Amino acid sequence: MEKAEKGLNSSERDGEDRDTPLVERALAGDFAAFEQLVKKHQARVFYHAMKFLNRQEDAEDILQETFLHAFKGLSSFRGDALFLTWLLKIATNNCLMRLRKNKKMDLISLDKPVEINGSELPREIMDWSQNPSDQRMESETREYLDKAIARLPEDKRIVLLLKDVEGFSNQEISQTLGMSVAAVKSRLHRARLAMRDLLSHYFEEREINKK
Amino acid sequence: MKCTDILEKISDYLDKELDPDICKEIENHIHDCEPCIAFVNTMRKTVELFNKAGREPAPVPEHVSDKLMNFLKKNAKPE
């Protein structure tokens, strides 16, 4: 928990501080206060579910289930975690249940999974780390990141999402997914290598198109 | 330390989960190895971009948000 919250930037932490009175008001029966919490956090929950499940229809269901679950279980929110962290944990559990259900229905993803080959380092590497998309994320880059993560095999996609997108610690991921920390780290490493490769192609092409 | 060792240890290095002596060896290696500098920089940037994507999500499509609010008013709002 501690690490996930350290992952938040200062404005997010300030925003979280402002959640506490809203949670208290919602607990006292003020539905408008709960609506404010929903409006504030719906994007994080929705895109978490989108990346997790790769299907908008499922992500919309998870969004509804998560906030309904949060509303009904608000009294169990103890405030030792941030409200957003608590919500993302509910969403993650709902996503995992949905994945199991989808598997029983034998749904097959139409996305071609990316091949992961992390055994050798290419000799020529373009350093695109100084790319100007630093200041505020461009929508084109954001879209590309969504497409890239969607191409990862499910086991690696979920670990990358929980660690690098949502800021969970390796320990929390290990507990949530029921696997060892070593397995989490290994999947994360391979996922990051694959994402770096895809992003390298993307930034190289952008450079070529600029010329 | 070889380039392949950097490839293998890069995630733990970026997550600050390595022994300080190994970190020092990595830093000594990348100081003189141009492909590894580019590799470490771009791996670091990859992680940063995903961090940022999580913190700055696009807005939820309006129809999704409306559907959510209607659902909650129907199923969660006290009478």
PDB file of C-alpha atoms in Angstrom:
ATOM      1  CA  MET A   1       0.000   0.000   0.000  1.00  0.00           C
ATOM      2  CA  GLU A   2       2.740   2.389   1.017  1.00  0.00           C
ATOM      3  CA  LYS A   3       4.481   2.173  -2.340  1.00  0.00           C
ATOM      4  CA  ALA A   4       1.306   2.680  -4.363  1.00  0.00           C
ATOM      5  CA  GLU A   5       0.679   5.906  -2.519  1.00  0.00           C
ATOM      6  CA  LYS A   6       4.256   7.051  -2.910  1.00  0.00           C
ATOM      7  CA  GLY A   7       3.614   6.657  -6.652  1.00  0.00           C
ATOM      8  CA  LEU A   8       1.062   9.451  -6.548  1.00  0.00           C
ATOM      9  CA  ASN A   9       2.284  12.934  -7.376  1.00  0.00           C
ATOM     10  CA  SER A  10       1.722  15.861  -5.011  1.00  0.00           C
ATOM     11  CA  SER A  11      -1.417  17.133  -6.764  1.00  0.00           C
ATOM     12  CA  GLU A  12      -2.908  13.634  -6.565  1.00  0.00           C
ATOM     13  CA  ARG A  13      -2.091  13.474  -2.870  1.00  0.00           C
ATOM     14  CA  ASP A  14      -3.734  16.886  -2.358  1.00  0.00           C
ATOM     15  CA  GLY A  15      -6.720  15.633  -4.331  1.00  0.00           C
ATOM     16  CA  GLU A  16      -6.837  12.561  -2.118  1.00  0.00           C
ATOM     17  CA  ASP A  17      -6.835  14.751   1.005  1.00  0.00           C
ATOM     18  CA  ARG A  18      -9.932  16.399  -0.379  1.00  0.00           C
ATOM     19  CA  ASP A  19     -11.591  12.973  -0.720  1.00  0.00           C
ATOM     20  CA  THR A  20     -11.796  12.393   3.021  1.00  0.00           C
ATOM     21  CA  PRO A  21     -14.567  14.957   3.711  1.00  0.00           C
ATOM     22  CA  LEU A  22     -16.456  13.705   0.646  1.00  0.00           C
ATOM     23  CA  VAL A  23     -16.253  10.111   1.901  1.00  0.00           C
ATOM     24  CA  GLU A  24     -17.478  11.229   5.325  1.00  0.00           C
ATOM     25  CA  ARG A  25     -20.392  13.131   3.787  1.00  0.00           C
ATOM     26  CA  ALA A  26     -21.272  10.175   1.553  1.00  0.00           C
ATOM     27  CA  LEU A  27     -21.226   7.906   4.602  1.00  0.00           C
ATOM     28  CA  ALA A  28     -23.641  10.274   6.311  1.00  0.00           C
ATOM     29  CA  GLY A  29     -26.063   9.762   3.399  1.00  0.00           C
ATOM     30  CA  ASP A  30     -25.103  12.682   1.127  1.00  0.00           C
ATOM     31  CA  PHE A  31     -25.399  11.122  -2.338  1.00  0.00           C
ATOM     32  CA  ALA A  32     -24.158  14.289  -4.066  1.00  0.00           C
ATOM     33  CA  ALA A  33     -20.845  13.859  -2.241  1.00  0.00           C
ATOM     34  CA  PHE A  34     -20.579  10.306  -3.570  1.00  0.00           C
ATOM     35  CA  GLU A  35     -21.340  11.613  -7.080  1.00  0.00           C
ATOM     36  CA  GLN A  36     -18.422  14.005  -6.744  1.00  0.00           C
ATOM     37  CA  LEU A  37     -16.123  11.101  -5.868  1.00  0.00           C
ATOM     38  CA  VAL A  38     -17.435   9.193  -8.895  1.00  0.00           C
ATOM     39  CA  LYS A  39     -16.832  12.123 -11.256  1.00  0.00           C
ATOM     40  CA  LYS A  40     -13.345  12.603  -9.894  1.00  0.00           C
ATOM     41  CA  HIS A  41     -12.186   8.990 -10.163  1.00  0.00           C
ATOM     42  CA  GLN A  42     -14.261   7.457 -12.961  1.00  0.00           C
ATOM     43  CA  ALA A  43     -11.560   7.947 -15.609  1.00  0.00           C
ATOM     44  CA  ARG A  44      -8.902   6.112 -13.573  1.00  0.00           C
ATOM     45  CA  VAL A  45     -11.249   3.191 -12.942  1.00  0.00           C
ATOM     46  CA  PHE A  46     -12.585   3.047 -16.509  1.00  0.00           C
ATOM     47  CA  TYR A  47      -9.186   3.085 -18.244  1.00  0.00           C
ATOM     48  CA  HIS A  48      -7.785   0.649 -15.680  1.00  0.00           C
ATOM     49  CA  ALA A  49     -10.537  -1.793 -16.667  1.00  0.00           C
ATOM     50  CA  MET A  50     -10.082  -1.031 -20.381  1.00  0.00           C
ATOM     51  CA  LYS A  51      -6.381  -1.874 -20.242  1.00  0.00           C
ATOM     52  CA  PHE A  52      -7.005  -4.880 -18.057  1.00  0.00           C
ATOM     53  CA  LEU A  53      -9.745  -6.453 -20.161  1.00  0.00           C
ATOM     54  CA  ASN A  54      -9.206  -4.964 -23.631  1.00  0.00           C
ATOM     55  CA  ARG A  55     -12.977  -4.669 -24.164  1.00  0.00           C
ATOM     56  CA  GLN A  56     -14.961  -1.468 -23.736  1.00  0.00           C
ATOM     57  CA  GLU A  57     -18.195  -3.293 -22.988  1.00  0.00           C
ATOM     58  CA  ASP A  58     -16.544  -5.133 -20.100  1.00  0.00           C
ATOM     59  CA  ALA A  59     -14.832  -1.960 -18.874  1.00  0.00           C
ATOM     60  CA  GLU A  60     -18.198  -0.181 -18.704  1.00  0.00           C
ATOM     61  CA  ASP A  61     -19.610  -3.028 -16.594  1.00  0.00           C
ATOM     62  CA  ILE A  62     -16.575  -2.987 -14.291  1.00  0.00           C
ATOM     63  CA  LEU A  63     -16.930   0.780 -13.866  1.00  0.00           C
ATOM     64  CA  GLN A  64     -20.513   0.354 -12.695  1.00  0.00           C
ATOM     65  CA  GLU A  65     -19.784  -2.679 -10.506  1.00  0.00           C
ATOM     66  CA  THR A  66     -16.803  -0.963  -8.870  1.00  0.00           C
ATOM     67  CA  PHE A  67     -18.648   2.190  -7.862  1.00  0.00           C
ATOM     68  CA  LEU A  68     -21.694   0.246  -6.704  1.00  0.00           C
ATOM     69  CA  HIS A  69     -19.435  -2.011  -4.638  1.00  0.00           C
ATOM     70  CA  ALA A  70     -17.646   1.090  -3.282  1.00  0.00           C
ATOM     71  CA  PHE A  71     -20.932   2.748  -2.371  1.00  0.00           C
ATOM     72  CA  LYS A  72     -22.244  -0.332  -0.582  1.00  0.00           C
ATOM     73  CA  GLY A  73     -18.926  -0.977   1.162  1.00  0.00           C
ATOM     74  CA  LEU A  74     -18.053   2.615   2.001  1.00  0.00           C
ATOM     75  CA  SER A  75     -18.275   1.920   5.728  1.00  0.00           C
ATOM     76  CA  SER A  76     -15.478  -0.660   5.333  1.00  0.00           C
ATOM     77  CA  PHE A  77     -13.152   2.006   3.864  1.00  0.00           C
ATOM     78  CA  ARG A  78     -10.925   2.693   6.823  1.00  0.00           C
ATOM     79  CA  GLY A  79      -8.891   5.526   5.408  1.00  0.00           C
ATOM     80  CA  ASP A  80      -5.556   3.780   5.993  1.00  0.00           C
ATOM     81  CA  ALA A  81      -5.263   3.613   2.185  1.00  0.00           C
ATOM     82  CA  LEU A  82      -6.087   6.417  -0.213  1.00  0.00           C
ATOM     83  CA  PHE A  83      -9.602   6.320  -1.615  1.00  0.00           C
ATOM     84  CA  LEU A  84      -8.333   5.945  -5.203  1.00  0.00           C
ATOM     85  CA  THR A  85      -6.062   3.036  -4.194  1.00  0.00           C
ATOM     86  CA  TRP A  86      -9.018   1.362  -2.489  1.00  0.00           C
ATOM     87  CA  LEU A  87     -11.183   1.846  -5.603  1.00  0.00           C
ATOM     88  CA  LEU A  88      -8.489   0.447  -7.921  1.00  0.00           C
ATOM     89  CA  LYS A  89      -8.204  -2.649  -5.738  1.00  0.00           C
ATOM     90  CA  ILE A  90     -11.960  -3.227  -5.996  1.00  0.00           C
ATOM     91  CA  ALA A  91     -11.732  -2.676  -9.777  1.00  0.00           C
ATOM     92  CA  THR A  92      -8.792  -5.104 -10.042  1.00  0.00           C
ATOM     93  CA  ASN A  93     -10.689  -7.846  -8.220  1.00  0.00           C
ATOM     94  CA  ASN A  94     -13.742  -7.256 -10.418  1.00  0.00           C
ATOM     95  CA  CYS A  95     -11.528  -7.416 -13.537  1.00  0.00           C
ATOM     96  CA  LEU A  96      -9.950 -10.686 -12.397  1.00  0.00           C
ATOM     97  CA  MET A  97     -13.408 -12.209 -11.858  1.00  0.00           C
ATOM     98  CA  ARG A  98     -14.496 -10.982 -15.294  1.00  0.00           C
ATOM     99  CA  LEU A  99     -11.415 -12.507 -16.919  1.00  0.00           C
ATOM    100  CA  ARG A 100     -12.216 -15.882 -15.363  1.00  0.00           C
ATOM    101  CA  LYS A 101     -15.817 -15.604 -16.538  1.00  0.00           C
ATOM    102  CA  ASN A 102     -14.745 -14.634 -20.063  1.00  0.00           C
ATOM    103  CA  LYS A 103     -12.359 -17.570 -20.189  1.00  0.00           C
ATOM    104  CA  LYS A 104     -15.164 -19.939 -19.316  1.00  0.00           C
ATOM    105  CA  MET A 105     -17.050 -18.459 -22.270  1.00  0.00           C
ATOM    106  CA  ASP A 106     -13.954 -19.126 -24.358  1.00  0.00           C
ATOM    107  CA  LEU A 107     -13.562 -15.622 -25.682  1.00  0.00           C
ATOM    108  CA  ILE A 108     -10.452 -15.148 -27.738  1.00  0.00           C
ATOM    109  CA  SER A 109      -8.749 -11.770 -28.068  1.00  0.00           C
ATOM    110  CA  LEU A 110      -8.512 -10.534 -31.617  1.00  0.00           C
ATOM    111  CA  ASP A 111      -5.337  -8.601 -30.894  1.00  0.00           C
ATOM    112  CA  LYS A 112      -2.163 -10.153 -32.164  1.00  0.00           C
ATOM    113  CA  PRO A 113       0.033 -10.546 -29.074  1.00  0.00           C
ATOM    114  CA  VAL A 114       3.445  -8.998 -29.263  1.00  0.00           C
ATOM    115  CA  GLU A 115       6.343 -11.442 -29.346  1.00  0.00           C
ATOM    116  CA  ILE A 116       8.697 -11.025 -26.440  1.00  0.00           C
ATOM    117  CA  ASN A 117      12.318 -11.684 -27.101  1.00  0.00           C
ATOM    118  CA  GLY A 118      14.399 -10.355 -24.279  1.00  0.00           C
ATOM    119  CA  SER A 119      17.597 -12.280 -24.753  1.00  0.00           C
ATOM    120  CA  GLU A 120      19.808  -9.888 -26.658  1.00  0.00           C
ATOM    121  CA  LEU A 121      20.445  -6.200 -26.933  1.00  0.00           C
ATOM    122  CA  PRO A 122      20.379  -4.676 -30.441  1.00  0.00           C
ATOM    123  CA  ARG A 123      23.668  -3.087 -31.403  1.00  0.00           C
ATOM    124  CA  GLU A 124      22.162   0.170 -32.642  1.00  0.00           C
ATOM    125  CA  ILE A 125      19.703   1.822 -30.356  1.00  0.00           C
ATOM    126  CA  MET A 126      18.054   5.152 -31.017  1.00  0.00           C
ATOM    127  CA  ASP A 127      17.769   7.200 -27.830  1.00  0.00           C
ATOM    128  CA  TRP A 128      14.252   8.651 -28.001  1.00  0.00           C
ATOM    129  CA  SER A 129      14.117   9.358 -24.259  1.00  0.00           C
ATOM    130  CA  GLN A 130      14.338  13.115 -24.806  1.00  0.00           C
ATOM    131  CA  ASN A 131      11.199  13.127 -26.929  1.00  0.00           C
ATOM    132  CA  PRO A 132       9.134  16.281 -26.383  1.00  0.00           C
ATOM    133  CA  SER A 133       5.980  14.406 -25.316  1.00  0.00           C
ATOM    134  CA  ASP A 134       7.294  15.000 -21.798  1.00  0.00           C
ATOM    135  CA  GLN A 135       5.376  18.053 -20.713  1.00  0.00           C
ATOM    136  CA  ARG A 136       1.854  16.783 -21.095  1.00  0.00           C
ATOM    137  CA  MET A 137       1.091  13.507 -22.697  1.00  0.00           C
ATOM    138  CA  GLU A 138       0.028  13.947 -26.309  1.00  0.00           C
ATOM    139  CA  SER A 139      -3.188  12.149 -27.189  1.00  0.00           C
ATOM    140  CA  GLU A 140      -1.392  10.334 -30.030  1.00  0.00           C
ATOM    141  CA  THR A 141       1.220   8.954 -27.627  1.00  0.00           C
ATOM    142  CA  ARG A 142      -1.469   7.983 -25.131  1.00  0.00           C
ATOM    143  CA  GLU A 143      -3.362   6.106 -27.854  1.00  0.00           C
ATOM    144  CA  TYR A 144      -0.194   4.336 -28.895  1.00  0.00           C
ATOM    145  CA  LEU A 145       0.515   3.294 -25.284  1.00  0.00           C
ATOM    146  CA  ASP A 146      -3.016   1.868 -25.028  1.00  0.00           C
ATOM    147  CA  LYS A 147      -2.524  -0.093 -28.251  1.00  0.00           C
ATOM    148  CA  ALA A 148       0.897  -1.301 -27.145  1.00  0.00           C
ATOM    149  CA  ILE A 149      -0.267  -2.568 -23.747  1.00  0.00           C
ATOM    150  CA  ALA A 150      -3.246  -4.269 -25.406  1.00  0.00           C
ATOM    151  CA  ARG A 151      -0.831  -6.342 -27.493  1.00  0.00           C
ATOM    152  CA  LEU A 152       0.896  -7.875 -24.472  1.00  0.00           C
ATOM    153  CA  PRO A 153      -0.090 -11.404 -23.483  1.00  0.00           C
ATOM    154  CA  GLU A 154      -2.597 -11.218 -20.632  1.00  0.00           C
ATOM    155  CA  ASP A 155      -0.287 -12.394 -17.814  1.00  0.00           C
ATOM    156  CA  LYS A 156       2.302  -9.725 -18.606  1.00  0.00           C
ATOM    157  CA  ARG A 157      -0.240  -7.018 -19.453  1.00  0.00           C
ATOM    158  CA  ILE A 158      -1.858  -7.255 -16.027  1.00  0.00           C
ATOM    159  CA  VAL A 159       1.453  -7.060 -14.174  1.00  0.00           C
ATOM    160  CA  LEU A 160       2.635  -4.032 -16.194  1.00  0.00           C
ATOM    161  CA  LEU A 161      -0.712  -2.327 -15.696  1.00  0.00           C
ATOM    162  CA  LEU A 162      -0.715  -2.827 -11.935  1.00  0.00           C
ATOM    163  CA  LYS A 163       2.936  -1.859 -11.483  1.00  0.00           C
ATOM    164  CA  ASP A 164       3.761   0.850 -14.008  1.00  0.00           C
ATOM    165  CA  VAL A 165       0.358   2.367 -14.719  1.00  0.00           C
ATOM    166  CA  GLU A 166      -1.253   2.115 -11.265  1.00  0.00           C
ATOM    167  CA  GLY A 167       1.814   2.093  -9.015  1.00  0.00           C
ATOM    168  CA  PHE A 168       1.110  -1.075  -6.984  1.00  0.00           C
ATOM    169  CA  SER A 169       4.125  -2.609  -5.246  1.00  0.00           C
ATOM    170  CA  ASN A 170       5.496  -6.015  -6.320  1.00  0.00           C
ATOM    171  CA  GLN A 171       4.269  -7.399  -2.994  1.00  0.00           C
ATOM    172  CA  GLU A 172       0.727  -6.137  -3.570  1.00  0.00           C
ATOM    173  CA  ILE A 173       0.694  -7.564  -7.101  1.00  0.00           C
ATOM    174  CA  SER A 174       1.978 -10.881  -5.822  1.00  0.00           C
ATOM    175  CA  GLN A 175      -0.867 -11.022  -3.253  1.00  0.00           C
ATOM    176  CA  THR A 176      -3.536  -9.855  -5.695  1.00  0.00           C
ATOM    177  CA  LEU A 177      -2.580 -12.311  -8.430  1.00  0.00           C
ATOM    178  CA  GLY A 178      -1.548 -15.170  -6.141  1.00  0.00           C
ATOM    179  CA  MET A 179       1.958 -15.571  -7.533  1.00  0.00           C
ATOM    180  CA  SER A 180       5.467 -15.159  -6.162  1.00  0.00           C
ATOM    181  CA  VAL A 181       7.236 -11.790  -6.168  1.00  0.00           C
ATOM    182  CA  ALA A 182       9.916 -13.401  -8.375  1.00  0.00           C
ATOM    183  CA  ALA A 183       7.255 -14.328 -10.957  1.00  0.00           C
ATOM    184  CA  VAL A 184       5.840 -10.780 -10.827  1.00  0.00           C
ATOM    185  CA  LYS A 185       9.303  -9.315 -11.427  1.00  0.00           C
ATOM    186  CA  SER A 186      10.053 -11.685 -14.271  1.00  0.00           C
ATOM    187  CA  ARG A 187       6.776 -10.896 -16.082  1.00  0.00           C
ATOM    188  CA  LEU A 188       7.214  -7.189 -15.471  1.00  0.00           C
ATOM    189  CA  HIS A 189      10.710  -7.266 -16.908  1.00  0.00           C
ATOM    190  CA  ARG A 190       9.627  -9.046 -20.081  1.00  0.00           C
ATOM    191  CA  ALA A 191       6.612  -6.769 -20.470  1.00  0.00           C
ATOM    192  CA  ARG A 192       8.755  -3.650 -20.147  1.00  0.00           C
ATOM    193  CA  LEU A 193      11.236  -4.947 -22.722  1.00  0.00           C
ATOM    194  CA  ALA A 194       8.400  -5.590 -25.159  1.00  0.00           C
ATOM    195  CA  MET A 195       6.916  -2.138 -24.531  1.00  0.00           C
ATOM    196  CA  ARG A 196      10.293  -0.472 -25.020  1.00  0.00           C
ATOM    197  CA  ASP A 197      10.650  -2.237 -28.371  1.00  0.00           C
ATOM    198  CA  LEU A 198       7.212  -1.123 -29.543  1.00  0.00           C
ATOM    199  CA  LEU A 199       7.793   2.441 -28.362  1.00  0.00           C
ATOM    200  CA  SER A 200      11.163   2.485 -30.142  1.00  0.00           C
ATOM    201  CA  HIS A 201       9.442   1.655 -33.436  1.00  0.00           C
ATOM    202  CA  TYR A 202       6.818   4.295 -32.750  1.00  0.00           C
ATOM    203  CA  PHE A 203       9.286   7.098 -31.984  1.00  0.00           C
ATOM    204  CA  GLU A 204      11.597   6.082 -34.853  1.00  0.00           C
ATOM    205  CA  GLU A 205       8.687   6.284 -37.284  1.00  0.00           C
ATOM    206  CA  ARG A 206       7.663   9.653 -35.902  1.00  0.00           C
ATOM    207  CA  GLU A 207      11.190  10.922 -36.451  1.00  0.00           C
ATOM    208  CA  ILE A 208      11.210   9.620 -40.038  1.00  0.00           C
ATOM    209  CA  ASN A 209       7.808  11.202 -40.764  1.00  0.00           C
ATOM    210  CA  LYS A 210       9.024  14.550 -39.434  1.00  0.00           C
ATOM    211  CA  LYS A 211      11.853  14.645 -41.983  1.00  0.00           C
TER     212      LYS A 211
ATOM    213  CA  MET B   1      29.530  -6.531 -16.345  1.00  0.00           C
ATOM    214  CA  LYS B   2      28.431  -7.151 -19.947  1.00  0.00           C
ATOM    215  CA  CYS B   3      25.670  -5.598 -22.045  1.00  0.00           C
ATOM    216  CA  THR B   4      23.593  -8.764 -21.604  1.00  0.00           C
ATOM    217  CA  ASP B   5      23.811  -8.336 -17.813  1.00  0.00           C
ATOM    218  CA  ILE B   6      22.365  -4.826 -18.182  1.00  0.00           C
ATOM    219  CA  LEU B   7      19.551  -6.268 -20.285  1.00  0.00           C
ATOM    220  CA  GLU B   8      18.803  -8.814 -17.582  1.00  0.00           C
ATOM    221  CA  LYS B   9      18.996  -6.445 -14.600  1.00  0.00           C
ATOM    222  CA  ILE B  10      17.491  -3.287 -16.040  1.00  0.00           C
ATOM    223  CA  SER B  11      14.052  -3.588 -14.383  1.00  0.00           C
ATOM    224  CA  ASP B  12      15.471  -4.218 -10.925  1.00  0.00           C
ATOM    225  CA  TYR B  13      17.940  -1.382 -11.489  1.00  0.00           C
ATOM    226  CA  LEU B  14      15.188   1.088 -12.426  1.00  0.00           C
ATOM    227  CA  ASP B  15      13.076  -0.055  -9.482  1.00  0.00           C
ATOM    228  CA  LYS B  16      16.073   0.463  -7.147  1.00  0.00           C
ATOM    229  CA  GLU B  17      15.937  -3.145  -6.030  1.00  0.00           C
ATOM    230  CA  LEU B  18      19.579  -4.029  -6.598  1.00  0.00           C
ATOM    231  CA  ASP B  19      22.474  -4.161  -4.224  1.00  0.00           C
ATOM    232  CA  PRO B  20      24.409  -0.824  -4.305  1.00  0.00           C
ATOM    233  CA  ASP B  21      27.561  -2.638  -5.507  1.00  0.00           C
ATOM    234  CA  ILE B  22      25.726  -4.041  -8.526  1.00  0.00           C
ATOM    235  CA  CYS B  23      24.237  -0.606  -9.247  1.00  0.00           C
ATOM    236  CA  LYS B  24      27.742   0.820  -9.229  1.00  0.00           C
ATOM    237  CA  GLU B  25      28.913  -1.863 -11.678  1.00  0.00           C
ATOM    238  CA  ILE B  26      25.990  -1.076 -13.973  1.00  0.00           C
ATOM    239  CA  GLU B  27      26.728   2.640 -13.826  1.00  0.00           C
ATOM    240  CA  ASN B  28      30.411   2.041 -14.572  1.00  0.00           C
ATOM    241  CA  HIS B  29      29.462  -0.060 -17.578  1.00  0.00           C
ATOM    242  CA  ILE B  30      26.909   2.323 -19.046  1.00  0.00           C
ATOM    243  CA  HIS B  31      29.264   5.245 -18.613  1.00  0.00           C
ATOM    244  CA  ASP B  32      31.393   3.870 -21.458  1.00  0.00           C
ATOM    245  CA  CYS B  33      28.817   1.975 -23.513  1.00  0.00           C
ATOM    246  CA  GLU B  34      26.701   4.054 -25.853  1.00  0.00           C
ATOM    247  CA  PRO B  35      24.100   1.402 -26.782  1.00  0.00           C
ATOM    248  CA  CYS B  36      23.563   0.671 -23.084  1.00  0.00           C
ATOM    249  CA  ILE B  37      23.111   4.380 -22.269  1.00  0.00           C
ATOM    250  CA  ALA B  38      20.413   4.578 -24.943  1.00  0.00           C
ATOM    251  CA  PHE B  39      18.899   1.309 -23.730  1.00  0.00           C
ATOM    252  CA  VAL B  40      18.729   2.407 -20.077  1.00  0.00           C
ATOM    253  CA  ASN B  41      17.379   5.858 -21.008  1.00  0.00           C
ATOM    254  CA  THR B  42      14.656   4.436 -23.237  1.00  0.00           C
ATOM    255  CA  MET B  43      13.675   1.767 -20.698  1.00  0.00           C
ATOM    256  CA  ARG B  44      13.427   4.454 -18.023  1.00  0.00           C
ATOM    257  CA  LYS B  45      11.339   6.588 -20.365  1.00  0.00           C
ATOM    258  CA  THR B  46       9.069   3.631 -21.177  1.00  0.00           C
ATOM    259  CA  VAL B  47       8.280   3.187 -17.484  1.00  0.00           C
ATOM    260  CA  GLU B  48       7.765   6.958 -17.041  1.00  0.00           C
ATOM    261  CA  LEU B  49       5.344   7.112 -19.976  1.00  0.00           C
ATOM    262  CA  PHE B  50       3.192   4.351 -18.495  1.00  0.00           C
ATOM    263  CA  ASN B  51       3.330   6.048 -15.053  1.00  0.00           C
ATOM    264  CA  LYS B  52       2.145   9.235 -16.697  1.00  0.00           C
ATOM    265  CA  ALA B  53      -0.583   7.492 -18.703  1.00  0.00           C
ATOM    266  CA  GLY B  54      -2.012   6.206 -15.411  1.00  0.00           C
ATOM    267  CA  ARG B  55      -1.953   9.604 -13.734  1.00  0.00           C
ATOM    268  CA  GLU B  56      -3.385  11.519 -16.685  1.00  0.00           C
ATOM    269  CA  PRO B  57      -6.177   9.404 -18.148  1.00  0.00           C
ATOM    270  CA  ALA B  58      -8.254  10.711 -21.046  1.00  0.00           C
ATOM    271  CA  PRO B  59     -11.762  11.836 -20.063  1.00  0.00           C
ATOM    272  CA  VAL B  60     -14.388   9.106 -19.882  1.00  0.00           C
ATOM    273  CA  PRO B  61     -16.679   9.184 -22.964  1.00  0.00           C
ATOM    274  CA  GLU B  62     -19.786  11.182 -22.090  1.00  0.00           C
ATOM    275  CA  HIS B  63     -22.220   8.346 -22.801  1.00  0.00           C
ATOM    276  CA  VAL B  64     -20.243   6.025 -20.486  1.00  0.00           C
ATOM    277  CA  SER B  65     -20.290   8.592 -17.692  1.00  0.00           C
ATOM    278  CA  ASP B  66     -24.035   9.245 -18.164  1.00  0.00           C
ATOM    279  CA  LYS B  67     -24.748   5.532 -18.111  1.00  0.00           C
ATOM    280  CA  LEU B  68     -22.740   5.167 -14.896  1.00  0.00           C
ATOM    281  CA  MET B  69     -24.551   8.018 -13.158  1.00  0.00           C
ATOM    282  CA  ASN B  70     -27.974   6.675 -14.168  1.00  0.00           C
ATOM    283  CA  PHE B  71     -26.985   3.212 -12.992  1.00  0.00           C
ATOM    284  CA  LEU B  72     -25.840   4.517  -9.603  1.00  0.00           C
ATOM    285  CA  LYS B  73     -28.919   6.701  -9.137  1.00  0.00           C
ATOM    286  CA  LYS B  74     -31.058   3.652  -9.792  1.00  0.00           C
ATOM    287  CA  ASN B  75     -29.079   1.116  -7.769  1.00  0.00           C
ATOM    288  CA  ALA B  76     -27.202   3.032  -5.094  1.00  0.00           C
ATOM    289  CA  LYS B  77     -29.109   6.189  -4.254  1.00  0.00           C
ATOM    290  CA  PRO B  78     -31.008   5.843  -0.973  1.00  0.00           C
ATOM    291  CA  GLU B  79     -34.782   6.360  -1.242  1.00  0.00           C
TER     292      GLU B  79
END
